[in-house]
Short mmCIF file of C-alpha atoms and ligand atoms in Angstrom, two decimals:
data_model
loop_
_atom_site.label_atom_id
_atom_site.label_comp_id
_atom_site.label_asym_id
_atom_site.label_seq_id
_atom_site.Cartn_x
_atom_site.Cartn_y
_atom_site.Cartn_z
CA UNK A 1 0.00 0.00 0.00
CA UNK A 2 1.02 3.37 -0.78
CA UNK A 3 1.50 5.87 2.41
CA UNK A 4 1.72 8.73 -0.31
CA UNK A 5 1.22 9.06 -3.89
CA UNK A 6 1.21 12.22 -5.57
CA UNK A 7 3.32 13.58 -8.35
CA UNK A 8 6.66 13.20 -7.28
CA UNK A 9 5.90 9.64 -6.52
CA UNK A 10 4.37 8.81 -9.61
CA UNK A 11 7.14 10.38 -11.61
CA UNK A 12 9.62 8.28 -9.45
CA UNK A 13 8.12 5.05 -10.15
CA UNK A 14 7.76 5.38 -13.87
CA UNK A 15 11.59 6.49 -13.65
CA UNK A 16 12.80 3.72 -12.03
CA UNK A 17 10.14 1.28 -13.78
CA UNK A 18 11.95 -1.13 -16.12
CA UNK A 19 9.14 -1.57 -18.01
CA UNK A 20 8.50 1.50 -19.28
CA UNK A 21 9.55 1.61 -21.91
CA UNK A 22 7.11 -0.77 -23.25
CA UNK A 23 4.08 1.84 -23.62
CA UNK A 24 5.76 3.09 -26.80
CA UNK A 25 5.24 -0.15 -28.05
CA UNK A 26 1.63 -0.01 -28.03
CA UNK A 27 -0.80 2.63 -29.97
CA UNK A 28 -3.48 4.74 -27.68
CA UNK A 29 -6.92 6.05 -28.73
CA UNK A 30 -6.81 9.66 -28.97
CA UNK A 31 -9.74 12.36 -27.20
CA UNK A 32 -9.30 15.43 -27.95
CA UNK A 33 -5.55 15.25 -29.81
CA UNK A 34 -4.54 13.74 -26.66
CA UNK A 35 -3.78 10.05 -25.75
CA UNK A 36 -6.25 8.83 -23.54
CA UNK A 37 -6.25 7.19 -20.24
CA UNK A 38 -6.61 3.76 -21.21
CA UNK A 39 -7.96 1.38 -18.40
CA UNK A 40 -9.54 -1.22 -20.24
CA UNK A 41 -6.78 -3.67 -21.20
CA UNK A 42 -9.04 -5.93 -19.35
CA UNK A 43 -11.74 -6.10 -21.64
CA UNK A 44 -9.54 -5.41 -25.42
CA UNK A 45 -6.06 -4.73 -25.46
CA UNK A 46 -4.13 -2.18 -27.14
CA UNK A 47 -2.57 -2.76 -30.57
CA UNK A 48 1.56 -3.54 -30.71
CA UNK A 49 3.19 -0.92 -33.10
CA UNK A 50 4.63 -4.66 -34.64
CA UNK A 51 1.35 -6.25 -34.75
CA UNK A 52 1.63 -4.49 -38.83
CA UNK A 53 4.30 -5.70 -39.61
CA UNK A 54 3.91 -9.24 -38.23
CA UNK A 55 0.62 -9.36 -40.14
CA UNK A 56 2.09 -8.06 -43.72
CA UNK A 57 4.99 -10.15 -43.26
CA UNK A 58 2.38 -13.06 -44.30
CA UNK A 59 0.56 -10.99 -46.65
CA UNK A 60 3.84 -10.49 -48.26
CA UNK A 61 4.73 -14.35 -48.09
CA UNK A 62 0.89 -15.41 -49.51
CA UNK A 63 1.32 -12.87 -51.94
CA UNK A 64 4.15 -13.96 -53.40
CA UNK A 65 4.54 -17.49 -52.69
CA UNK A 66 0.71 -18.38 -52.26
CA UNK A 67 0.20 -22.31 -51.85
CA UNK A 68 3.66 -22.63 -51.15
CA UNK A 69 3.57 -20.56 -48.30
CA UNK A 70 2.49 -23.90 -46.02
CA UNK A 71 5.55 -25.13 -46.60
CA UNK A 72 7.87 -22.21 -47.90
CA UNK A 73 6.87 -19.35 -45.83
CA UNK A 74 9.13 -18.11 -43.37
CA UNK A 75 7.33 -18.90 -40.95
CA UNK A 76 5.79 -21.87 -42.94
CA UNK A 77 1.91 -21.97 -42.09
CA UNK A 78 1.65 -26.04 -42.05
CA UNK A 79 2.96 -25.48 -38.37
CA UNK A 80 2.19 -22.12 -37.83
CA UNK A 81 0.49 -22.16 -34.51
CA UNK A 82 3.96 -24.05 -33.01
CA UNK A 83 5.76 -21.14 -32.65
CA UNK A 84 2.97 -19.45 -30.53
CA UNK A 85 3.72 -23.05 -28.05
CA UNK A 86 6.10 -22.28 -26.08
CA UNK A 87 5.30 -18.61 -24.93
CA UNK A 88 1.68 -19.22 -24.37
CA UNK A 89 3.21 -22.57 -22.01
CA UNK A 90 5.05 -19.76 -19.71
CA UNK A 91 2.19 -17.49 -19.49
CA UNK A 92 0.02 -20.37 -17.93
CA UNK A 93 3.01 -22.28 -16.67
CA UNK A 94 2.85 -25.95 -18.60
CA UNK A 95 4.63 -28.08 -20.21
CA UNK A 96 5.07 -27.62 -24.26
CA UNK A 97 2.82 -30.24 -25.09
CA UNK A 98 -0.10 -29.39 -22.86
CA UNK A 99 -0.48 -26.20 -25.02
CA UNK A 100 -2.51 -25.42 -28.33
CA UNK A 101 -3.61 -21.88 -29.80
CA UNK A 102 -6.68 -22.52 -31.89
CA UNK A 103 -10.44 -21.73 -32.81
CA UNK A 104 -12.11 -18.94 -30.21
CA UNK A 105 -12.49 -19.36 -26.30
CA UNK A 106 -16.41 -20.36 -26.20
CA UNK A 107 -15.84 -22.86 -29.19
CA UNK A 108 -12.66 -24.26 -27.21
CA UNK A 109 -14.34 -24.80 -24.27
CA UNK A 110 -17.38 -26.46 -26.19
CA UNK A 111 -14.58 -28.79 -27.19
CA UNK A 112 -13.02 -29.38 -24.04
CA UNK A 113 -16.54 -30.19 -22.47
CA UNK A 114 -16.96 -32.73 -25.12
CA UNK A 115 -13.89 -34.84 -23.75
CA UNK A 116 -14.37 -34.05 -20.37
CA UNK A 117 -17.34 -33.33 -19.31
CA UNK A 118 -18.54 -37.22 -19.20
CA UNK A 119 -21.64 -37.83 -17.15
CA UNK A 120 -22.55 -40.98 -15.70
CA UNK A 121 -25.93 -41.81 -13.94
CA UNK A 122 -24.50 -40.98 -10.69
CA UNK A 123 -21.51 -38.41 -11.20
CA UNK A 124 -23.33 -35.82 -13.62
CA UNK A 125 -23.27 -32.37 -11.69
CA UNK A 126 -20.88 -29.28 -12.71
CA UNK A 127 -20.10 -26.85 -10.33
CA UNK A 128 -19.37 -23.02 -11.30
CA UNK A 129 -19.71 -19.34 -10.01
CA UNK A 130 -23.12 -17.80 -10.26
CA UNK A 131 -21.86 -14.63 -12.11
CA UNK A 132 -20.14 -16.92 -14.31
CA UNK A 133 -19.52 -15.01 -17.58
CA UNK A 134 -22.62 -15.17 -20.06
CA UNK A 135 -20.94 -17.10 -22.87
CA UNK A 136 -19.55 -20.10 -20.33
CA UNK A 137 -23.20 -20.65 -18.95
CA UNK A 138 -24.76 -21.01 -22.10
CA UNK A 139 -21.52 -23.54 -22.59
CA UNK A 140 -23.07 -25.62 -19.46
CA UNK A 141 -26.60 -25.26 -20.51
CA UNK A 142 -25.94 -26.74 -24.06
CA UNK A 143 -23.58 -29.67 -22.52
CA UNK A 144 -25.65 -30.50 -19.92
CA UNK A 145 -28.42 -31.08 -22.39
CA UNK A 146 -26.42 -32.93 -24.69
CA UNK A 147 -26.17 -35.46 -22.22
CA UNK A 148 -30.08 -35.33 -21.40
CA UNK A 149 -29.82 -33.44 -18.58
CA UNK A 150 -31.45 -29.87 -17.60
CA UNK A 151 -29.37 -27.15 -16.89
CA UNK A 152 -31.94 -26.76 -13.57
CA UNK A 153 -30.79 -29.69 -12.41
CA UNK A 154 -27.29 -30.34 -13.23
CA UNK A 155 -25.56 -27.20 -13.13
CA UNK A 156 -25.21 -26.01 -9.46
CA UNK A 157 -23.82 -22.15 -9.19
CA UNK A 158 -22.17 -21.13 -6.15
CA UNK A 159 -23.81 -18.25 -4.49
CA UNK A 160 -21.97 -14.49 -4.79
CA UNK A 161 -21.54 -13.06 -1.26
CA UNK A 162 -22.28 -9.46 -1.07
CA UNK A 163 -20.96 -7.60 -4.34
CA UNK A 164 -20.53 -10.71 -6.10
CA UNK A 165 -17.73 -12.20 -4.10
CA UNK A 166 -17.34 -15.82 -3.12
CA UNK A 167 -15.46 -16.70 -0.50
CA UNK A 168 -12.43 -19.41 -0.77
CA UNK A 169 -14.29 -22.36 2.00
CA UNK A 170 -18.03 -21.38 0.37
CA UNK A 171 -15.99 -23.34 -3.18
CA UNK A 172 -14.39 -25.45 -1.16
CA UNK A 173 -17.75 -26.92 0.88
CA UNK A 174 -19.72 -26.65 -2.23
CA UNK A 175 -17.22 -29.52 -3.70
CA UNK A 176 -17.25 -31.56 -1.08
CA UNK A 177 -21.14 -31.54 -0.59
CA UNK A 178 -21.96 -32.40 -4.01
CA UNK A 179 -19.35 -35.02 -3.92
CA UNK A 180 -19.48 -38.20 -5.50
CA UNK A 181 -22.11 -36.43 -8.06
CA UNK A 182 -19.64 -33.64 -8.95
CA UNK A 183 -18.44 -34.74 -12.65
CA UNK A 184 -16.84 -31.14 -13.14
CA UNK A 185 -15.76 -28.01 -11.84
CA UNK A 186 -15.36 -25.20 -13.78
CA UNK A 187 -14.66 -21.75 -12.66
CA UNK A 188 -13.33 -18.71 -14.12
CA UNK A 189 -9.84 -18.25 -12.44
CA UNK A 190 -10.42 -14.27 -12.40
CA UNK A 191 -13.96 -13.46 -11.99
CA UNK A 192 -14.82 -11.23 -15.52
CA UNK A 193 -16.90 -8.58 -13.25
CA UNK A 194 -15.53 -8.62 -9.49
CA UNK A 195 -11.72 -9.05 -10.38
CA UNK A 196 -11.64 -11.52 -7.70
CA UNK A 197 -8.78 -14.30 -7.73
CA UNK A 198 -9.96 -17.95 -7.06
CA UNK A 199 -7.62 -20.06 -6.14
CA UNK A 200 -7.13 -22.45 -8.33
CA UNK A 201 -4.42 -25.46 -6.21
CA UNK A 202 -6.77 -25.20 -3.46
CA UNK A 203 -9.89 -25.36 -5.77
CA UNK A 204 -8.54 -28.40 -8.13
CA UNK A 205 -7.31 -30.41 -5.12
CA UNK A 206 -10.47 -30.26 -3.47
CA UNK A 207 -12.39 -31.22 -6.44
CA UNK A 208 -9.78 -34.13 -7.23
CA UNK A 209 -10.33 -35.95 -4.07
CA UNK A 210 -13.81 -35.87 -4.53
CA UNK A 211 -13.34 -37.73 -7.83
CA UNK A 212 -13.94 -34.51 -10.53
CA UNK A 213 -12.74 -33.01 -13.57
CA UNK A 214 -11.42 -29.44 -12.49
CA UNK A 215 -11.16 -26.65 -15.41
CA UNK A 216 -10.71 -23.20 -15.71
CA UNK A 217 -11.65 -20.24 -18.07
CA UNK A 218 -8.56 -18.00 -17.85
CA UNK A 219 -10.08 -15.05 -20.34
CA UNK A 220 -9.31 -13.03 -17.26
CA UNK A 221 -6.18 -14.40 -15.93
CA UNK A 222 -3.82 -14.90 -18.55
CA UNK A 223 -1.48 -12.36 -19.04
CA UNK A 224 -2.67 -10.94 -15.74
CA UNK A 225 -1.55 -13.15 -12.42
CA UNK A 226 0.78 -15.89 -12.03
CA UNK A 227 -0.16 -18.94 -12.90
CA UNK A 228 0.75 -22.83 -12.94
CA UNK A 229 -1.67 -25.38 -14.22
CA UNK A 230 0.66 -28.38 -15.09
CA UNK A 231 1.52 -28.15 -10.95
CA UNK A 232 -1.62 -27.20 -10.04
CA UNK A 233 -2.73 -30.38 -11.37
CA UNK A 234 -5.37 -28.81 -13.07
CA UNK A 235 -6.93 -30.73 -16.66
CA UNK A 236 -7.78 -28.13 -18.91
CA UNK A 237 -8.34 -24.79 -19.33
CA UNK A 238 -8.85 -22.27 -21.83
CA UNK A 239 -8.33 -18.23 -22.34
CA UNK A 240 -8.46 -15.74 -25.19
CA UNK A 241 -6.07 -13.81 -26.79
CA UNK A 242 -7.32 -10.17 -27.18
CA UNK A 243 -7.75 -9.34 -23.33
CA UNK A 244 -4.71 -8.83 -21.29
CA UNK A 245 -3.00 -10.66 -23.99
CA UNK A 246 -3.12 -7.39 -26.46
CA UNK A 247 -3.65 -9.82 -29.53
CA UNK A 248 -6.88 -7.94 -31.47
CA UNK A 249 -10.57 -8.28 -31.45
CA UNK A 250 -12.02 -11.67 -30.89
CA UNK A 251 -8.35 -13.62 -32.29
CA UNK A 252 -7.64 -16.69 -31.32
CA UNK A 253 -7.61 -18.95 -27.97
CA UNK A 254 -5.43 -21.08 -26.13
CA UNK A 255 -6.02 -24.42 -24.70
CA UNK A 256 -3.98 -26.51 -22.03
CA UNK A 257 -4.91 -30.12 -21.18
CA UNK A 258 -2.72 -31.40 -18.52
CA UNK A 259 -0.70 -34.38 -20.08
CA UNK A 260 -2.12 -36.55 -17.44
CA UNK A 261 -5.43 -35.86 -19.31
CA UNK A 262 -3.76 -36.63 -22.72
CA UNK A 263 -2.51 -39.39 -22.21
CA UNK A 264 -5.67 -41.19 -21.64
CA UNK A 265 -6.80 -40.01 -25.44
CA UNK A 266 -10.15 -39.19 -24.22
CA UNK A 267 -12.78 -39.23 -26.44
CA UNK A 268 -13.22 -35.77 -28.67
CA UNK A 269 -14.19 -34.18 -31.53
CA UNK A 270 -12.06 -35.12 -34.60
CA UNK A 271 -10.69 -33.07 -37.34
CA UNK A 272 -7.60 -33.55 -39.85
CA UNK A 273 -5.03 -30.98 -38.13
CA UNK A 274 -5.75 -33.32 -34.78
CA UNK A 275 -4.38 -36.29 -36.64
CA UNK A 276 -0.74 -37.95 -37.28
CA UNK A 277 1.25 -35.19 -39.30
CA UNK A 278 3.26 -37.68 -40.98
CA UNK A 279 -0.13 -38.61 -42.62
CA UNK A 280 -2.11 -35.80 -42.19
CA UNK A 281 -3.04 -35.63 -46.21
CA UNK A 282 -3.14 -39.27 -47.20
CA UNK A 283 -6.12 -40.25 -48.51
CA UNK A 284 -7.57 -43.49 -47.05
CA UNK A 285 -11.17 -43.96 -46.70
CA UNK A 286 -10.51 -46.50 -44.28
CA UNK A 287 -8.47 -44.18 -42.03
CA UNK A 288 -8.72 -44.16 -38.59
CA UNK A 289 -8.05 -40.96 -37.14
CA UNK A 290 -4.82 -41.45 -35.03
CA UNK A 291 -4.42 -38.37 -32.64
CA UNK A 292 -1.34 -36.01 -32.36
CA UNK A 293 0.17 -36.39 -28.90
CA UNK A 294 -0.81 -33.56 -26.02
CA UNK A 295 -2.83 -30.97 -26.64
CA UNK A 296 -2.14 -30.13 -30.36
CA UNK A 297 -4.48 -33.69 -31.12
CA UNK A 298 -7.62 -31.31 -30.10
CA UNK A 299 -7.04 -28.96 -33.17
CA UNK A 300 -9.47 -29.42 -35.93
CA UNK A 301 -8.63 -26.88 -39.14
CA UNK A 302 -5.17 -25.57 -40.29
CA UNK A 303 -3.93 -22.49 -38.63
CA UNK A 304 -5.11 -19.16 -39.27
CA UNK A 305 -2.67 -17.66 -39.67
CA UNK A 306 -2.92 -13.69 -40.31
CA UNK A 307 -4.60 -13.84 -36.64
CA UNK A 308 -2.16 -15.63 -35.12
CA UNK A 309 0.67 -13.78 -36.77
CA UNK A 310 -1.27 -10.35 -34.97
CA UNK A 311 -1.01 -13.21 -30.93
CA UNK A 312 2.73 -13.63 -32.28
CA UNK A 313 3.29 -10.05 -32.02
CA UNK A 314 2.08 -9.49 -28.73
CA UNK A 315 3.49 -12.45 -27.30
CA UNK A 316 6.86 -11.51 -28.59
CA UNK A 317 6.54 -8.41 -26.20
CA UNK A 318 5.45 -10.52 -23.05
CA UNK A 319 8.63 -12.23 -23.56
CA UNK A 320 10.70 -9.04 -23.90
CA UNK A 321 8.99 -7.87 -20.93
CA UNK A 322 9.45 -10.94 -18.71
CA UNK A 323 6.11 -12.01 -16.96
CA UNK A 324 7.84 -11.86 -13.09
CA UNK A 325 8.33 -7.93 -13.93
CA UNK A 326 5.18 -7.60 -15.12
CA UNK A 327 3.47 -9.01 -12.49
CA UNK A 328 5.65 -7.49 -9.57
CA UNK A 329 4.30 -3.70 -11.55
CA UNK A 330 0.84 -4.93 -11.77
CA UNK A 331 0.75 -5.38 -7.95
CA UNK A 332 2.43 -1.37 -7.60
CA UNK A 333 0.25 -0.16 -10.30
CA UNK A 334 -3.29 -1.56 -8.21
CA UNK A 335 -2.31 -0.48 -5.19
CA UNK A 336 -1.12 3.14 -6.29
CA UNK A 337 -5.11 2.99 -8.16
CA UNK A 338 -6.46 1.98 -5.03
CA UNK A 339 -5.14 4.68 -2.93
CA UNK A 340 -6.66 7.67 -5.37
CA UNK A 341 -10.06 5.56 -5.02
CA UNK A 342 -9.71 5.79 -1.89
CA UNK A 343 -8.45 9.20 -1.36
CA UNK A 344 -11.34 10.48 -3.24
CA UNK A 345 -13.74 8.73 -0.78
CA UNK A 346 -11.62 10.73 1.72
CA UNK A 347 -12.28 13.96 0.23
CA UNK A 348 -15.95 13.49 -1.08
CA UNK A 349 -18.83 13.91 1.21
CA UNK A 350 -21.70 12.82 -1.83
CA UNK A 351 -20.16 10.31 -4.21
CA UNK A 352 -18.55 6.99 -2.84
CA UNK A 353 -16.81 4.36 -4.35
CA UNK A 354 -16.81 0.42 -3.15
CA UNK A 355 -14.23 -1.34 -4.29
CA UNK A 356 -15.50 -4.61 -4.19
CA UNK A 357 -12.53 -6.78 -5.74
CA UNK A 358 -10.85 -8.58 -3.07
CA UNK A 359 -7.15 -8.59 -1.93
CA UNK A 360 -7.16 -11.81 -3.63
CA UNK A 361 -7.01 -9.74 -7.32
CA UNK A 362 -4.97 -9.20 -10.79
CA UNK A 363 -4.48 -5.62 -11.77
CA UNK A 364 -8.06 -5.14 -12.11
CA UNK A 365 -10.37 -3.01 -9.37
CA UNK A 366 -13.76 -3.02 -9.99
CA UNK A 367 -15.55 -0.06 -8.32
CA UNK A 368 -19.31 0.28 -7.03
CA UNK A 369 -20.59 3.64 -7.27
CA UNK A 370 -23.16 4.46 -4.82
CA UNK A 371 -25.42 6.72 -6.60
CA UNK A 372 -24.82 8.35 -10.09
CA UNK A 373 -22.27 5.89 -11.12
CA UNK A 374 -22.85 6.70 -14.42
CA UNK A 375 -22.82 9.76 -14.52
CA UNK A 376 -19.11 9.30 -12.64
CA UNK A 377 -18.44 7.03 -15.97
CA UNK A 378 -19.45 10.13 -18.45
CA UNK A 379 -17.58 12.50 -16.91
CA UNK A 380 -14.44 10.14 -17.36
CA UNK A 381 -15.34 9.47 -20.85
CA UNK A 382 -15.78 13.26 -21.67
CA UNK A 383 -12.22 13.73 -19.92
CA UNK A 384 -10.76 10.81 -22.14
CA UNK A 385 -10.49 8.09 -19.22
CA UNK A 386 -11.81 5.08 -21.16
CA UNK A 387 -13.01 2.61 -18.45
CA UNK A 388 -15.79 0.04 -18.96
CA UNK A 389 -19.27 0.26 -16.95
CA UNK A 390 -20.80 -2.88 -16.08
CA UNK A 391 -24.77 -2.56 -15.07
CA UNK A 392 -26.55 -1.40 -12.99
CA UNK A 393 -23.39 0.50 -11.41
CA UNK A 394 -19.76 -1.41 -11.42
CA UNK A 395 -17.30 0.41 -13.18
CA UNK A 396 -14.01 -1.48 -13.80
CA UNK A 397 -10.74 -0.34 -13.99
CA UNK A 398 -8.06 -2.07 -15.56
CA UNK A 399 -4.07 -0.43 -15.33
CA UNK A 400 -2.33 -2.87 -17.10
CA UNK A 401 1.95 -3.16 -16.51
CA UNK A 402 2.82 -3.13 -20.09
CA UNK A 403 1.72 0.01 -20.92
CA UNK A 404 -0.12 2.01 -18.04
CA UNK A 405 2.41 4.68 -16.14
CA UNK A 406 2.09 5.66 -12.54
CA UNK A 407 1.77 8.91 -14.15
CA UNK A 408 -1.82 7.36 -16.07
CA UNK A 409 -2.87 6.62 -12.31
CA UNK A 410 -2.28 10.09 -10.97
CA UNK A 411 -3.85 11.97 -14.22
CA UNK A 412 -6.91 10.08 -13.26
CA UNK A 413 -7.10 11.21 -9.94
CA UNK A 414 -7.08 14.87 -11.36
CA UNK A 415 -9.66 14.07 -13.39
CA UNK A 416 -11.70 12.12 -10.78
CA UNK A 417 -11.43 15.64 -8.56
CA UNK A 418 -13.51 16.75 -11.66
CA UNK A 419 -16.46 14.52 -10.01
CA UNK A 420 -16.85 15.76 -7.15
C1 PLP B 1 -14.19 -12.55 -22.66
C2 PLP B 1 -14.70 -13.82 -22.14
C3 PLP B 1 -15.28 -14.77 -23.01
C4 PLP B 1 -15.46 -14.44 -24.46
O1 PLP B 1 -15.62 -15.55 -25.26
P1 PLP B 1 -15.36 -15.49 -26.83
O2 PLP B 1 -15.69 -16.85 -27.27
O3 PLP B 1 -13.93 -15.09 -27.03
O4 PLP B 1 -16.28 -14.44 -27.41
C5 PLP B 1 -15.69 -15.97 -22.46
N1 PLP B 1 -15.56 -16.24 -21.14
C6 PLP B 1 -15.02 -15.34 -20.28
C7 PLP B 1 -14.90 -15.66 -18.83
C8 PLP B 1 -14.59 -14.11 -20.76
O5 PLP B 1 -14.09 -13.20 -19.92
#
């Protein structure tokens, strides 16, 4: 926690910052001829300078080499999504072959649920948060019925405490009290609208010793908090690319399966880019379809490639960056928001803010506004503070390390002043 943070100290910390550097790598939305204060990383990214170039490199190479490019392009598309493996591994901490970027998050979780979501007469329940993000419940619904069951029935949602928190042993009972009819967890590792952390060792223990699958949607957590799913013991998971992961409107997803999972070639939804690359294009229509080992035996179509090329871009920055430093400035960053939040409370005797994300939290804060929260969110967005507003009165703020300043956290505290 910061004691003080004015000026001076913001000016300090973005001196001695090794990171930043890394906000000229990225382009801002203008208001007014003047960058905005962009808090939204959460939600979309900002573009890499690069992410151009990376993109017309394989214009250039289909251009001119066309067909050929699967083989001949520099970065030959046949096995294009391999050299997005091993970065996306370190942000989620897995092994190489637990890894696969491919297809969008809800369809990759659709596929996931195929192999492990299982049902039997007995063991048929899944387990998830209440405020669950929209897309992942309609997910459960659809699987659920699949399997004959109703969503009523067979989906149990964990209650929110107040402001849509759930607390760590409320998870943790829930588990054990559904038991020997829990087929699957699956949780969001950052909640989407609170901010809120889960934890996910405790979490997939717990659910392991009670016999279930244990997954996570990580469309909030990757790129954002530290994570470790091969040790975790976690089996799957999923995330997108365009969040905290800077990588362009609705682009591509990743996918771990823990090779524990693999291993066991689970039943799952076939396709030709899943199968044997040493006979991925023979013709036999008596094939059997013989699955790629790990994760890359989930993928269904060939790469593509010109979005991928845009996640190659921004992953190539992570790396630069390092994702320890990046985290370590993501905890400064929150904190240093949290005190102007707070500070204005101090000096406002009408409008309040409640920040309701937990200790347990990424670089998100998500704010409740007591009365004329919007209003609070128009007179950002007239001063060129681009936040997002959740109904009926969250707003969220998002500093992100690669490319927020101390000094972005401080300008918005002038401009909060403006609210009062
Ligand atoms: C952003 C987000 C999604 C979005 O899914 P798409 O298939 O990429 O549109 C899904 N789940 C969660 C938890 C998200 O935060």
């Amino acid at each position: 926690m910061f004691e003080k943070f004015n000026l001076d100290t913001a000016e300090r910390l973005d001196k001695e910052d090794k990171l930043s550097k890394f906000r000229d790598l990225f382009l801002f939305p203008e208001h007014k001829n003047k960058r905005c204060l962009y808090f939204c990383g959460n939600s979309l990214g900002l573009q890499p300078k690069t992410t151009k170039d990376y993109i017309n490199d394989e214009l250039n190479d289909w251009a001119s080499l066309a067909v050929n490019g699967h083989f001949q392009a520099n970065n030959p598309w046949y096995e294009y999504h391999k050299i997005l493996t091993k970065q996306s591994a370190e942000l989620v901490g897995a092994n190489d072959n637990e890894v696969v970027i491919m297809n969008g998050l809800t369809t990759n979780i659709h596929l996931l649920l195929m192999s492990f979501y299982r049902p039997t007469k007995k063991r048929y329940k899944i387990l998830c948060e209440s405020n669950a993000f929209p897309s992942d419940l309609y997910v459960l619904q659809s699987q659920v019925e699949l399997h004959g069951y109703s969503f009523e029935d067979a989906v149990v949602q964990i209650p929110t405490g107040p402001n849509g928190i759930i607390k760590k042993q409320e998870i943790l009972n829930k588990i054990e009290q559904i038991g020997e009819e829990l087929a699957l967890v699956f949780i969001g590792g950052v909640n989407y609208y609170s901010g809120q952390v889960f934890d996910m060792y405790e979490i997939t223990k717990k659910g392991k010793e009670v016999g279930s699958i244990v997954g996570f949607d990580l469309a909030h957590a990757v790129g954002n908090i530290s994570l470790s799913l091969h040790d975790w013991n976690v089996d799957f998971a999923a995330w997108c690319s365009y969040k905290y992961l800077n990588s362009g409107p609705g682009n591509v997803s990743g996918v771990f399966i823990h090779e524990n999972q693999s291993k066991k070639n689970p039943f799952r939804l076939k396709g030709w880019w899943g199968h044997d690359e040493n006979n991925r294009f023979v013709y036999d229509k008596n094939k059997k379809f013989k699955a790629v080992n790990g994760a890359e035996g989930w993928q269904l179509s060939n790469a593509p490639v010109i979005g991928m090329a845009a996640h190659k871009a921004s992953l190539d920055i992570f790396s630069q960056a390092g994702i320890t430093n990046l985290f370590e400035k993501s905890k400064n960053l929150v904190c240093a928001l949290e005190y102007i939040l707070i500070n204005f409370n101090n000096n406002s005797n009408d409008i309040k803010f409640n920040i309701i994300t937990p200790k347990e939290r990424g670089c998100q804060l998500s704010v409740l506004v007591n009365h004329s929260g919007k209003k609070v969110y128009e007179t950002l967005n007239e001063n060129g503070v681009i936040v997002d507003w959740r109904e009926p009165d969250v707003i969220r703020f998002a500093p992100v390390p690669l490319y927020n300043s101390y000094l972005d956290i401080y300008n918005l505290s002038l401009i909060l002043k403006k609210c009062l």
